[in-house]
CSV table of C-alpha atoms in Angstrom, one decimal:
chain,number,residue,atom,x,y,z
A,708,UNK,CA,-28.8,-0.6,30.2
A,709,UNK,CA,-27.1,-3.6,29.4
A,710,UNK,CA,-25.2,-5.2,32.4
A,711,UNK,CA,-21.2,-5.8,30.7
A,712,UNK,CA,-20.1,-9.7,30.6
A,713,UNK,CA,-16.7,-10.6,32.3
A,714,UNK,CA,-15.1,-11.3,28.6
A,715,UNK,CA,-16.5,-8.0,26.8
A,716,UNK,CA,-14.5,-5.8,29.4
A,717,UNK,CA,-11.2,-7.0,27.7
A,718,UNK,CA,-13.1,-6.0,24.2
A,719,UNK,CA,-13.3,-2.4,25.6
A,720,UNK,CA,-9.5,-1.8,25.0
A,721,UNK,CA,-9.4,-3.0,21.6
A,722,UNK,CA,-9.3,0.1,19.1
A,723,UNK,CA,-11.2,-1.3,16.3
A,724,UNK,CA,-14.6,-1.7,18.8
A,725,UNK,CA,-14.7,1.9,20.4
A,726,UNK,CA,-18.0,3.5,20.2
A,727,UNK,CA,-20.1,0.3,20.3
A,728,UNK,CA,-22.7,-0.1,22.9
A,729,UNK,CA,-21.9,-2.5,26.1
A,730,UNK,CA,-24.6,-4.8,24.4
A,731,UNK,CA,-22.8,-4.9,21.1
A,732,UNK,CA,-19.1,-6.0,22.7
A,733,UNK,CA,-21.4,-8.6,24.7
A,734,UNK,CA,-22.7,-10.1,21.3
A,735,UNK,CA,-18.9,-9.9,19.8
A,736,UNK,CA,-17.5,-11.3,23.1
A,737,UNK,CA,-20.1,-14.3,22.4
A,738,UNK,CA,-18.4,-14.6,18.4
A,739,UNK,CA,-15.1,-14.9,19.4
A,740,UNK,CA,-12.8,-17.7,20.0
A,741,UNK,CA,-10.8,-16.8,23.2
A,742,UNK,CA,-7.0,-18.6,23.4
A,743,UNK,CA,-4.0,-17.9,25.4
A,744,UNK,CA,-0.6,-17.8,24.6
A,745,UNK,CA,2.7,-18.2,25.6
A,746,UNK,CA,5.7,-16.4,24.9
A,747,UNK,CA,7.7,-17.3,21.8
A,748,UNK,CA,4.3,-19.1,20.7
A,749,UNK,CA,3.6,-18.8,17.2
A,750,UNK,CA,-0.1,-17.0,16.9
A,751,UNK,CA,-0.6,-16.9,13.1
A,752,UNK,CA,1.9,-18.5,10.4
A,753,UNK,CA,1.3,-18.0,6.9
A,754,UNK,CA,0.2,-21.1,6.1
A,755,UNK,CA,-2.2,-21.0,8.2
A,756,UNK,CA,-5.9,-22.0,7.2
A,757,UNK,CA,-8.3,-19.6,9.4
A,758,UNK,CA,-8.8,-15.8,7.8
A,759,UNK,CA,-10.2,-14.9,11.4
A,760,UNK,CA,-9.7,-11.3,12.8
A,761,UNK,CA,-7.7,-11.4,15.4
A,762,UNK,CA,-7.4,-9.0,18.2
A,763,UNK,CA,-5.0,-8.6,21.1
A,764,UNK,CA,-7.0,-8.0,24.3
A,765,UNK,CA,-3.7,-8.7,26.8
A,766,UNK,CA,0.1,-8.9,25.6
A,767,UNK,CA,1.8,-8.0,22.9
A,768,UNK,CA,3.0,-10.0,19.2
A,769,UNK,CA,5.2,-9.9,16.6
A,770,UNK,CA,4.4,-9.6,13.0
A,771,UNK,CA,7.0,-10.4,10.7
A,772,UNK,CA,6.9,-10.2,6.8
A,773,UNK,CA,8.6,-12.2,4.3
A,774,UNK,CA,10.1,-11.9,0.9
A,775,UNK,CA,8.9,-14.7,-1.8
A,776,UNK,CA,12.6,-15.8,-1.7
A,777,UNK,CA,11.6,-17.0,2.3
A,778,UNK,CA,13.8,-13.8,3.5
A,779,UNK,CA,12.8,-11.9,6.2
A,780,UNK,CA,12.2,-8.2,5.2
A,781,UNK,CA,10.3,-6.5,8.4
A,782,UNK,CA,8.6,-7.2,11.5
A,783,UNK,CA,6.3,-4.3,13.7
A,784,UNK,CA,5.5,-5.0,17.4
A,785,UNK,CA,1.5,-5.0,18.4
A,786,UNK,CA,0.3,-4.1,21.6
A,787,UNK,CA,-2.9,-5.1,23.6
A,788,UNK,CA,-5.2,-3.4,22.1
A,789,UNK,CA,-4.7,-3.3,18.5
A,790,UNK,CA,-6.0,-6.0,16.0
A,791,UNK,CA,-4.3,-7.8,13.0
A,792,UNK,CA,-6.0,-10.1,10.0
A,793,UNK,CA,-7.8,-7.4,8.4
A,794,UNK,CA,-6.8,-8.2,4.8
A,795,UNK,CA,-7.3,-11.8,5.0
A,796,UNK,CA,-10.8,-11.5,7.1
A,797,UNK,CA,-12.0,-9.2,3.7
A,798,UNK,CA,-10.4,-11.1,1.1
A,799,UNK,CA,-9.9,-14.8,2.1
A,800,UNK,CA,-6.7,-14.2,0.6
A,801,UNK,CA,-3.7,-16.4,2.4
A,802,UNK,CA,-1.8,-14.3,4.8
A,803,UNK,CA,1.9,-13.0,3.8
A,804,UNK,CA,3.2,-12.5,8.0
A,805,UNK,CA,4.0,-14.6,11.2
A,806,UNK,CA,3.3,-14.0,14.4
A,807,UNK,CA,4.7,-14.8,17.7
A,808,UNK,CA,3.6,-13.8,20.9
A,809,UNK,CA,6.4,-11.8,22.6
A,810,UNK,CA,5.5,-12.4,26.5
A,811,UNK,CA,2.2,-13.9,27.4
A,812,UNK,CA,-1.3,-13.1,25.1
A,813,UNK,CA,-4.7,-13.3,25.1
A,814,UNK,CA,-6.3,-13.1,21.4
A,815,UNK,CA,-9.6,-12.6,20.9
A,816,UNK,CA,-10.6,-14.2,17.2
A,817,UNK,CA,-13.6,-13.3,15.1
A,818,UNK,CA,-14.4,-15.1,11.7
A,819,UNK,CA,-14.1,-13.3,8.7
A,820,UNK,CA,-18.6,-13.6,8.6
A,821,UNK,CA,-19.0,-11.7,12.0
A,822,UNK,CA,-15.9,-9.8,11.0
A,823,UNK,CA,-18.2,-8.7,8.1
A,824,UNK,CA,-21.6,-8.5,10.2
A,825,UNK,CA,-20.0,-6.1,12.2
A,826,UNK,CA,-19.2,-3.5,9.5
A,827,UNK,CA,-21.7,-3.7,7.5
A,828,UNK,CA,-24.2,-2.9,10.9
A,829,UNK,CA,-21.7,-0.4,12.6
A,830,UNK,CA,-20.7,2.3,10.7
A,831,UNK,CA,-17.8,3.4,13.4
A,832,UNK,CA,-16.2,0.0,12.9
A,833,UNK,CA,-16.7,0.1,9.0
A,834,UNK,CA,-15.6,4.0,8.6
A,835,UNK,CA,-12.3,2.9,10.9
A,836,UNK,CA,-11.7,0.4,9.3
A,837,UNK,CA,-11.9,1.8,5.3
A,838,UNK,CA,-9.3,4.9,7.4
A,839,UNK,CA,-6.9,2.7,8.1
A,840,UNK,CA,-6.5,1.0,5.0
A,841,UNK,CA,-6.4,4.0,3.6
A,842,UNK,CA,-3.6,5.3,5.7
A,843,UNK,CA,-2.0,2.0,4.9
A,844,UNK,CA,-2.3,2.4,1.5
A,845,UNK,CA,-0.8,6.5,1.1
A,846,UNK,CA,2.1,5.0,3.5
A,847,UNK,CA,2.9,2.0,1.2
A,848,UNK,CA,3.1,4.4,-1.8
A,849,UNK,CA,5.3,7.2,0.3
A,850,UNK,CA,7.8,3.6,0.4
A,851,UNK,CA,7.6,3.3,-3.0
A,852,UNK,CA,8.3,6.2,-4.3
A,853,UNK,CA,11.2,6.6,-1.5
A,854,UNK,CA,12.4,2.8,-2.7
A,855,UNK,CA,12.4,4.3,-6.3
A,856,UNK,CA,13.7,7.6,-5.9
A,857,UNK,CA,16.3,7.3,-3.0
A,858,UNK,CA,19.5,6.0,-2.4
A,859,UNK,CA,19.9,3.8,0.5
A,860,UNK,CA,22.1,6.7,2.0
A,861,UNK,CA,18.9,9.0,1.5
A,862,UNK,CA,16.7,6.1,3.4
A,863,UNK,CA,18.7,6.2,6.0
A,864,UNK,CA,19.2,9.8,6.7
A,865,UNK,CA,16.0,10.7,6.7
A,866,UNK,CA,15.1,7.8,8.9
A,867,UNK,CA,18.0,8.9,11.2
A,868,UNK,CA,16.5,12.9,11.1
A,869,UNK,CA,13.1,11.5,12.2
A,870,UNK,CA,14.4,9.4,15.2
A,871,UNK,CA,16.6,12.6,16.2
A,872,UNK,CA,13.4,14.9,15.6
A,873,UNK,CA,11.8,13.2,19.0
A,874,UNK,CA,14.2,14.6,21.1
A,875,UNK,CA,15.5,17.7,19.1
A,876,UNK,CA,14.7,20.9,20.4
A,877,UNK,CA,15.4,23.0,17.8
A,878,UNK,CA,19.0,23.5,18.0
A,879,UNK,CA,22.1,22.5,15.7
A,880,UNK,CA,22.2,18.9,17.7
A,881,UNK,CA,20.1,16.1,17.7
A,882,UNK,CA,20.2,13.1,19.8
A,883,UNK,CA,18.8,9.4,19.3
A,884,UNK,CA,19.0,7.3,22.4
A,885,UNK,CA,18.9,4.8,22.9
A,886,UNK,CA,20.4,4.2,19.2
A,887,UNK,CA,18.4,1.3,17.2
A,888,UNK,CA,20.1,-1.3,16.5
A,889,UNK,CA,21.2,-1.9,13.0
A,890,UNK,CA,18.6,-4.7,11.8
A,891,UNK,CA,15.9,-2.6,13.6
A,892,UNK,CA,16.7,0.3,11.3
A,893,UNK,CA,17.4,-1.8,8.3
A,894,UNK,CA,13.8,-3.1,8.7
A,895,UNK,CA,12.1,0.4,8.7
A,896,UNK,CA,13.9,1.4,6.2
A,897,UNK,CA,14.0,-1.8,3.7
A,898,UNK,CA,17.6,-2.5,3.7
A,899,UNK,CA,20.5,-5.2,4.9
A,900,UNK,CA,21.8,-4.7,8.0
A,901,UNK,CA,25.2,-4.9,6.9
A,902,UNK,CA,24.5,-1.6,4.6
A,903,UNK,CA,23.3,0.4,7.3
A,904,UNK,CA,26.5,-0.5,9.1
A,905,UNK,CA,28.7,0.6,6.3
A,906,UNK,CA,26.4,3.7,5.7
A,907,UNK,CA,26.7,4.8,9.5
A,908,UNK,CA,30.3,4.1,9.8
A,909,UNK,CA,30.7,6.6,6.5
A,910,UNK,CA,28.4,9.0,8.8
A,911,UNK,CA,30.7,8.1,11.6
A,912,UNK,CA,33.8,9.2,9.3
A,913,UNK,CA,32.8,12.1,8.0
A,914,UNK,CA,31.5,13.7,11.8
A,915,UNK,CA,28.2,14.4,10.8
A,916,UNK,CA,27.2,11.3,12.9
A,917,UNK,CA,28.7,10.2,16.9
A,918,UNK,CA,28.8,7.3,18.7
A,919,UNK,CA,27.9,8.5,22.7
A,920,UNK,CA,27.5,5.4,25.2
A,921,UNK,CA,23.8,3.8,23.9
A,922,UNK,CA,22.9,7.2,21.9
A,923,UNK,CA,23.7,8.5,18.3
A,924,UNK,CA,24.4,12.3,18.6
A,925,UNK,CA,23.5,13.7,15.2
A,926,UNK,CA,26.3,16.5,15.5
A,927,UNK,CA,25.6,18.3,11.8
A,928,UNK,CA,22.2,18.3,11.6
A,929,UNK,CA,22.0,20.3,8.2
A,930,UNK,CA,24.8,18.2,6.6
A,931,UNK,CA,22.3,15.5,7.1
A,932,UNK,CA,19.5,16.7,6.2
A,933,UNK,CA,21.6,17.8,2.7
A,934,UNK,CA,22.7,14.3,2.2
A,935,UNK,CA,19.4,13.2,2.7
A,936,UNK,CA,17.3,15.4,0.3
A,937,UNK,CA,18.8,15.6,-2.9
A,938,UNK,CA,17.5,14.0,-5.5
A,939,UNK,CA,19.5,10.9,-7.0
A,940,UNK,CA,18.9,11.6,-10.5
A,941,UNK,CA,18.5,15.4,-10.2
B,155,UNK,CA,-40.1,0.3,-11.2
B,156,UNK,CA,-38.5,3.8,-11.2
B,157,UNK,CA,-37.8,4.4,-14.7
B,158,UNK,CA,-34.3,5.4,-15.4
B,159,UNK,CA,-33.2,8.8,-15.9
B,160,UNK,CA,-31.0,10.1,-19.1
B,161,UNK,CA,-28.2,11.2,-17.0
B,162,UNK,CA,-28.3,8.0,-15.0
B,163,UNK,CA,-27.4,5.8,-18.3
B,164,UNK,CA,-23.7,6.8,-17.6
B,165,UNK,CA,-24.2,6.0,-14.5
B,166,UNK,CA,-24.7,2.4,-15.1
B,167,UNK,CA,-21.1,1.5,-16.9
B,168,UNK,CA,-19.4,2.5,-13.3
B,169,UNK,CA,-17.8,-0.3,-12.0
B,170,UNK,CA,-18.1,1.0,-8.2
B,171,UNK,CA,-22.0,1.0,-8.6
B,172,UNK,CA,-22.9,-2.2,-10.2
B,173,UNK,CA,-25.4,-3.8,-8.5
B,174,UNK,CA,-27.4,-0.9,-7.5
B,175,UNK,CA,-31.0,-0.1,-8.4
B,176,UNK,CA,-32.2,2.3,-10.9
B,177,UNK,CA,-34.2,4.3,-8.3
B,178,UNK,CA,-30.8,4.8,-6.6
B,179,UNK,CA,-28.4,5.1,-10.0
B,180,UNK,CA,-30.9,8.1,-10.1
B,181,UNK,CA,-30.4,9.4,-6.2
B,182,UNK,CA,-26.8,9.4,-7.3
B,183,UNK,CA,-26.8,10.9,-10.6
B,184,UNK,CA,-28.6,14.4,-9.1
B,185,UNK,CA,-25.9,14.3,-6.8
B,186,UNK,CA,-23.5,14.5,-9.3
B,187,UNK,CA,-22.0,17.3,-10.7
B,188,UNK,CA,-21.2,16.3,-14.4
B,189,UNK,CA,-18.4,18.2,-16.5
B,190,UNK,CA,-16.9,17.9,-19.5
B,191,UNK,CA,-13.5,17.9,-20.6
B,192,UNK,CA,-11.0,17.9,-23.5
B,193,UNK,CA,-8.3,15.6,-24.5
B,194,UNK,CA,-4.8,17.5,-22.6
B,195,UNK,CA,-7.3,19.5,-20.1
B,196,UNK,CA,-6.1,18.6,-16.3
B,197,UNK,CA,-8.7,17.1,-14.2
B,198,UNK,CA,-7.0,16.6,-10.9
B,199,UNK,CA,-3.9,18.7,-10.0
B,200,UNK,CA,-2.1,17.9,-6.8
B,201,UNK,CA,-2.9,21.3,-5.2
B,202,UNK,CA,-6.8,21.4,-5.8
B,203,UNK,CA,-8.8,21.8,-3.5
B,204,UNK,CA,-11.8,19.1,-3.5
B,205,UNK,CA,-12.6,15.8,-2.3
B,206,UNK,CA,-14.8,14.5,-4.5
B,207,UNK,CA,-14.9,11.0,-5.9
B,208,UNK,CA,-14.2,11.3,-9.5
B,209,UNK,CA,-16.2,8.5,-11.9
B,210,UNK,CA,-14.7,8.2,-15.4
B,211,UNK,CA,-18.8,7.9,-17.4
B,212,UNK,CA,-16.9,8.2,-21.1
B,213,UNK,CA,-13.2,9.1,-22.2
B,214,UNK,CA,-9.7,7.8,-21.0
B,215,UNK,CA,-7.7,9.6,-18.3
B,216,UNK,CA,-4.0,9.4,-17.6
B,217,UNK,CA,-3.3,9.7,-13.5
B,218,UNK,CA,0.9,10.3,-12.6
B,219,UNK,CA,2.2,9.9,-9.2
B,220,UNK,CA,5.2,12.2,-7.7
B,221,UNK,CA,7.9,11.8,-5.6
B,222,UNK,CA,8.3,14.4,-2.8
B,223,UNK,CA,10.9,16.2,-4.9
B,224,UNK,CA,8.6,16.7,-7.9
B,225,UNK,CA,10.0,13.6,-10.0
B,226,UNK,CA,7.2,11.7,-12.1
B,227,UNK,CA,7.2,8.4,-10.6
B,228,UNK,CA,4.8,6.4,-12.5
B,229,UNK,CA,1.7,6.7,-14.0
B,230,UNK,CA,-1.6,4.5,-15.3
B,231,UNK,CA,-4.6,4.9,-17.6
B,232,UNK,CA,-8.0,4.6,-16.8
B,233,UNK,CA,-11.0,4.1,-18.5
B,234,UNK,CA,-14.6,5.1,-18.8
B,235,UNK,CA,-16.2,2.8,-16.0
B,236,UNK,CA,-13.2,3.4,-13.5
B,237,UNK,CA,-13.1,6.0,-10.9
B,238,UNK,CA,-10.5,8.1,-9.0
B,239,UNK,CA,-10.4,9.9,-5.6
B,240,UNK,CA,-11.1,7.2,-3.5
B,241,UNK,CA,-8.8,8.1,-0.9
B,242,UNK,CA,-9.1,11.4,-0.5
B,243,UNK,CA,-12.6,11.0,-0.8
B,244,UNK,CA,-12.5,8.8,2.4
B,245,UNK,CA,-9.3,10.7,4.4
B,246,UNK,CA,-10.2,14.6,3.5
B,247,UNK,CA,-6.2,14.2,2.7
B,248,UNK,CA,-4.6,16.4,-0.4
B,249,UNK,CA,-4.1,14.2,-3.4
B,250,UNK,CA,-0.8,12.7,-4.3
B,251,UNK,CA,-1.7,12.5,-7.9
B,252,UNK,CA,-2.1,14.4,-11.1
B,253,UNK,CA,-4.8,13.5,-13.5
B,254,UNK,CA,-5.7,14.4,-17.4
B,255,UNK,CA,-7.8,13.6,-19.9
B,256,UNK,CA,-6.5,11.7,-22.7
B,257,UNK,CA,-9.3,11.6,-24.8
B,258,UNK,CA,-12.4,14.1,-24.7
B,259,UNK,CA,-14.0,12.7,-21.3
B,260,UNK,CA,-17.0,13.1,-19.3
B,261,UNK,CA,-16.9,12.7,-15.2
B,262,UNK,CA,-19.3,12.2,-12.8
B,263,UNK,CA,-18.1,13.6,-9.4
B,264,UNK,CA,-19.4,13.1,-5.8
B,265,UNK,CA,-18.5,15.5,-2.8
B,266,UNK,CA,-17.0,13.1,-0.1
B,267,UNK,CA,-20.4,13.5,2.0
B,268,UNK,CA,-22.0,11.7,-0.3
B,269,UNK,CA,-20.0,9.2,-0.9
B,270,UNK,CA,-20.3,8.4,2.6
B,271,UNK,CA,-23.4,7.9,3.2
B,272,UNK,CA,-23.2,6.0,-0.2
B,273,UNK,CA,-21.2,3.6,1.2
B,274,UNK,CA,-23.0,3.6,4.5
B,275,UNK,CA,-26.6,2.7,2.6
B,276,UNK,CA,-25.1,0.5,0.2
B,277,UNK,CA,-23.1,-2.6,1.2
B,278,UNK,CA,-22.6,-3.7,-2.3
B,279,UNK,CA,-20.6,-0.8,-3.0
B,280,UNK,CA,-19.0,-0.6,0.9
B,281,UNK,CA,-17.6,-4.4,0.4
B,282,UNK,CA,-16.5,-3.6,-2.8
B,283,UNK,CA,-14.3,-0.1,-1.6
B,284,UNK,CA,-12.6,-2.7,0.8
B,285,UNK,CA,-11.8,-5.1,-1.2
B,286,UNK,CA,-10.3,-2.2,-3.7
B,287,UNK,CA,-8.0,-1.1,-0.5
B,288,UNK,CA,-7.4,-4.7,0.7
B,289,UNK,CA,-5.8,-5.5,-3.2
B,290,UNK,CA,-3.9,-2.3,-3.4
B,291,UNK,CA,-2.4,-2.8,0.1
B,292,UNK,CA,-1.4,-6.2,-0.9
B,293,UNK,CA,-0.2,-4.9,-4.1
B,294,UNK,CA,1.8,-2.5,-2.9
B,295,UNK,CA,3.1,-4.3,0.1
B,296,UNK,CA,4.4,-6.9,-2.5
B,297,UNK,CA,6.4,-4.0,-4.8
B,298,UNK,CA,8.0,-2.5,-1.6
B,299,UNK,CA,9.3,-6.3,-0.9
B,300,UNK,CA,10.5,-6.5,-4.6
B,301,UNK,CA,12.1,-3.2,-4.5
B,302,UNK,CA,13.5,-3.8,-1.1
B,303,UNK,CA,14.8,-7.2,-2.1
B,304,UNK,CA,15.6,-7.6,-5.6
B,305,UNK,CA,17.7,-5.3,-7.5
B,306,UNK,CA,16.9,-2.9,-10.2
B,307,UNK,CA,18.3,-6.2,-13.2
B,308,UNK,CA,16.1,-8.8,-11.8
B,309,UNK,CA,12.7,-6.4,-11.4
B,310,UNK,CA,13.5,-6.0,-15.3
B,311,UNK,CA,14.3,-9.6,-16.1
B,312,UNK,CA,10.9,-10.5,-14.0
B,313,UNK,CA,8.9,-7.7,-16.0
B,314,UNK,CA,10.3,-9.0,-19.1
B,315,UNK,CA,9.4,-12.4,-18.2
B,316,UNK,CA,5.8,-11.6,-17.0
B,317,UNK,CA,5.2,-9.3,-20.6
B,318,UNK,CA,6.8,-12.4,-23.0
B,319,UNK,CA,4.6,-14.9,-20.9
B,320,UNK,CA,1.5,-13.2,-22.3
B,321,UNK,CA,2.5,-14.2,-26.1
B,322,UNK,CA,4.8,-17.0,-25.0
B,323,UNK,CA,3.1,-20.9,-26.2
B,324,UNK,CA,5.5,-22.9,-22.9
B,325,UNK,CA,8.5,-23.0,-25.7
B,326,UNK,CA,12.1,-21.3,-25.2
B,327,UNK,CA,11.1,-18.6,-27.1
B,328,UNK,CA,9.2,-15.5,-25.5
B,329,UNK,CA,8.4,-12.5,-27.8
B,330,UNK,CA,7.1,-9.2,-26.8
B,331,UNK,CA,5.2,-7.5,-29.5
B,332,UNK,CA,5.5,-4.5,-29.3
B,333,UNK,CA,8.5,-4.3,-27.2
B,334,UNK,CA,7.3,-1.2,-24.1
B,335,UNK,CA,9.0,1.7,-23.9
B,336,UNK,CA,11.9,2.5,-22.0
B,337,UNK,CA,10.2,4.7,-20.5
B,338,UNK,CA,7.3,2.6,-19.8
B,339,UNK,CA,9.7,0.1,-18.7
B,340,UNK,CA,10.9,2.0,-16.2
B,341,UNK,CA,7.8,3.3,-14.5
B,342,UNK,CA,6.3,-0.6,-14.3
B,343,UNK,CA,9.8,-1.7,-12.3
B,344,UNK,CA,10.4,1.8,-10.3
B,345,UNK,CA,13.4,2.9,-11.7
B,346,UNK,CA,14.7,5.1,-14.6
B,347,UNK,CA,14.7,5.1,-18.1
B,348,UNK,CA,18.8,5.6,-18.6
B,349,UNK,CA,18.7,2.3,-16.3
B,350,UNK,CA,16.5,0.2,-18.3
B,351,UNK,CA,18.6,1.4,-21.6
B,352,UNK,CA,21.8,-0.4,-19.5
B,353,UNK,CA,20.4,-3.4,-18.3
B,354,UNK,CA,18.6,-4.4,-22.0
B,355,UNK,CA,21.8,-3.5,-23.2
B,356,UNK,CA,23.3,-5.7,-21.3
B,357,UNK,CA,20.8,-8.2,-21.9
B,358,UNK,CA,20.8,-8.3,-25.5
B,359,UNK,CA,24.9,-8.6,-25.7
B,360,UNK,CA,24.6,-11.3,-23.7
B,361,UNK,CA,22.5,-12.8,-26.2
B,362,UNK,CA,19.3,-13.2,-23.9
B,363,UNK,CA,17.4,-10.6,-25.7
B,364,UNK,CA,17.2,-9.2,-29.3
B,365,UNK,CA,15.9,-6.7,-31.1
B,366,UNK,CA,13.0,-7.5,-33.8
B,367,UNK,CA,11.9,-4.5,-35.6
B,368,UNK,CA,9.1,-3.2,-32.7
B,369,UNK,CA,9.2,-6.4,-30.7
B,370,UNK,CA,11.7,-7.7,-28.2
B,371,UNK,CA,12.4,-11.5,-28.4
B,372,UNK,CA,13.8,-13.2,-25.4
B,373,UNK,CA,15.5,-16.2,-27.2
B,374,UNK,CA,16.8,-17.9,-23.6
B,375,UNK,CA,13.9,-17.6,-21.2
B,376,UNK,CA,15.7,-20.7,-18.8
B,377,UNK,CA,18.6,-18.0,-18.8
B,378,UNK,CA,16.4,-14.9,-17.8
B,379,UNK,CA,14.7,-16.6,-15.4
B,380,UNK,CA,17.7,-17.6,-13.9
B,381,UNK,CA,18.9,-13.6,-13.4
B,382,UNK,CA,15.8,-12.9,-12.3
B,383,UNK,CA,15.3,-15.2,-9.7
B,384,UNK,CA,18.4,-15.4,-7.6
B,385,UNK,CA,18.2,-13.6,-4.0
B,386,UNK,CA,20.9,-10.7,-4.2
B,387,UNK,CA,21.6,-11.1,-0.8
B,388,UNK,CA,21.8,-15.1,-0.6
């Protein structure tokens, strides 16, 4: 058995590589361009040149998308471990995110030709990889039809009946603490921030929704759940 | 050289498998099973039961997406060469989709076991599955930002714009011959028909549009584009 080379063990957390043989992360560690970052660094801009795969073997990263217009529209928080890239790595295609190193990173980049190599000889990597896009792709089209066929109210009840979910036990209340704050939930669920402040003051108003020191406290869970499911054009 | 089988003729108009060899175009074929149906017969329904990859070897079928409460969201015709299924193929998850034949249509389908190993053997057709996934996430990563950041007028003015550019010679004058349907109209931008009557009606008093017998001419382009441009929350 193969002896494991200082870099690969960091290549042993990364989700995308699980499965493959110590050899196998010893060839990738050999493929990939190691850098450090700092906090606040940018890793990836999108007008960058390089289509590499890039994985996160320490730290964690920002990615945020942006409208044509140049607005920001969402951002999701990576942790070591996970990998982003993909779609440029396969395609060549320019990137549409930034991302920024949120405290200290080490990346782990592989060119979209070993990026390639790799599937097409390890059928773990490849299958993964085909999963998640399909996951990304049923997920997109749930947001699409909820963009089409809900009101921003709708959006933003449901969003608030998930978060309460975690921590509901099955009784009448739910409670979501610490609240997110109002850009946090206007990312997930493709809004302004100043609508979800109007739309949770009306909550607020009409005592479905509480304000408790950092927590919401969803006090009328079925009221909410009726705002939140009927159909607009019903 | 394998000589190629009857059944495997059909075979060889499939987009998915191009590049293949006839000894597997045959491999494939006997793992087919091959049915007929007629124009209005259902194909797919949302509650069946398989998995299989569905390949479209003559005929034109229709495929309709749902929203969660049973609202007809949008819909697209394919045509003999295509396939369906992909996903569910590739996930084991139900289907999100209705499917019918338009015309009388003949379909090749391939249990998701298959398909597997299909894509497994064959890199041709693995590389060409992710790049299918890699367009439609980016595709549909691009209509959530339009729907999350433009509002219902300007997604028509920029369909409007993108239909007249396909007649339109770089004068002021765009034409759209025949003009879509409302309701057609509606399932391209994500929103609903009575919305797309208002916002053409509004259009056309404002003298942007007008009505030509079955076309639509856009007889101030500079002006439409203007509408549709503008960043509603700028």
């Amino acid at each position: 058995m193969s002896e494991m080379e200082p870099s690969s063990l960091g290549l042993r957390r990364i989700d995308l590589l699980q499965g493959l043989s110590v050899q196998r992360l010893n060839e990738i560690s050999k493929q990939c361009a190691w850098r450090n970052y700092r906090a606040g660094q940018r890793l990836v801009s999108r007008e960058a040149a390089d289509r590499d795969l890039h994985m996160i073997v320490a730290g964690t990263v920002r990615v945020t998308s942006y409208s044509a217009a140049g607005r920001e529209t969402s951002f999701r928080d990576l942790e070591a471990g996970t990998s982003y890239g993909e779609l440029s790595a396969l395609d060549g295609c320019p990137r549409s995110v930034d991302v920024v190193a949120i405290d200290s990173a080490l990346i782990a980049s592989l060119s979209p030709a070993d990026f390639k190599a790799l599937l097409r000889e390890e059928w773990v990597v490849n299958e993964r990889v085909l999963l998640r896009l399909t996951d990304l792709v049923r997920r997109l089209t749930d947001r699409v039809l909820d963009l089409s066929t809900l009101t921003v109210q709708q959006r933003i009840c449901r969003e608030l009946l998930r978060l309460a979910a975690k921590d509901h036990e099955g009784g009448a209340v739910g409670r979501i603490d610490p609240a997110p704050k109002h850009a946090e939930l206007a990312s997930l669920v493709s809004t302004y921030r100043e609508q979800i402040t109007r739309e949770i003051s009306a909550l607020v108003k009409m005592g479905v929704l509480s304000k408790d020191g950092n927590a919401l406290v969803v006090n009328d869970v079925v009221r909410l759940e009726r705002i939140a499911g009927s159909d607009p054009a019903a």
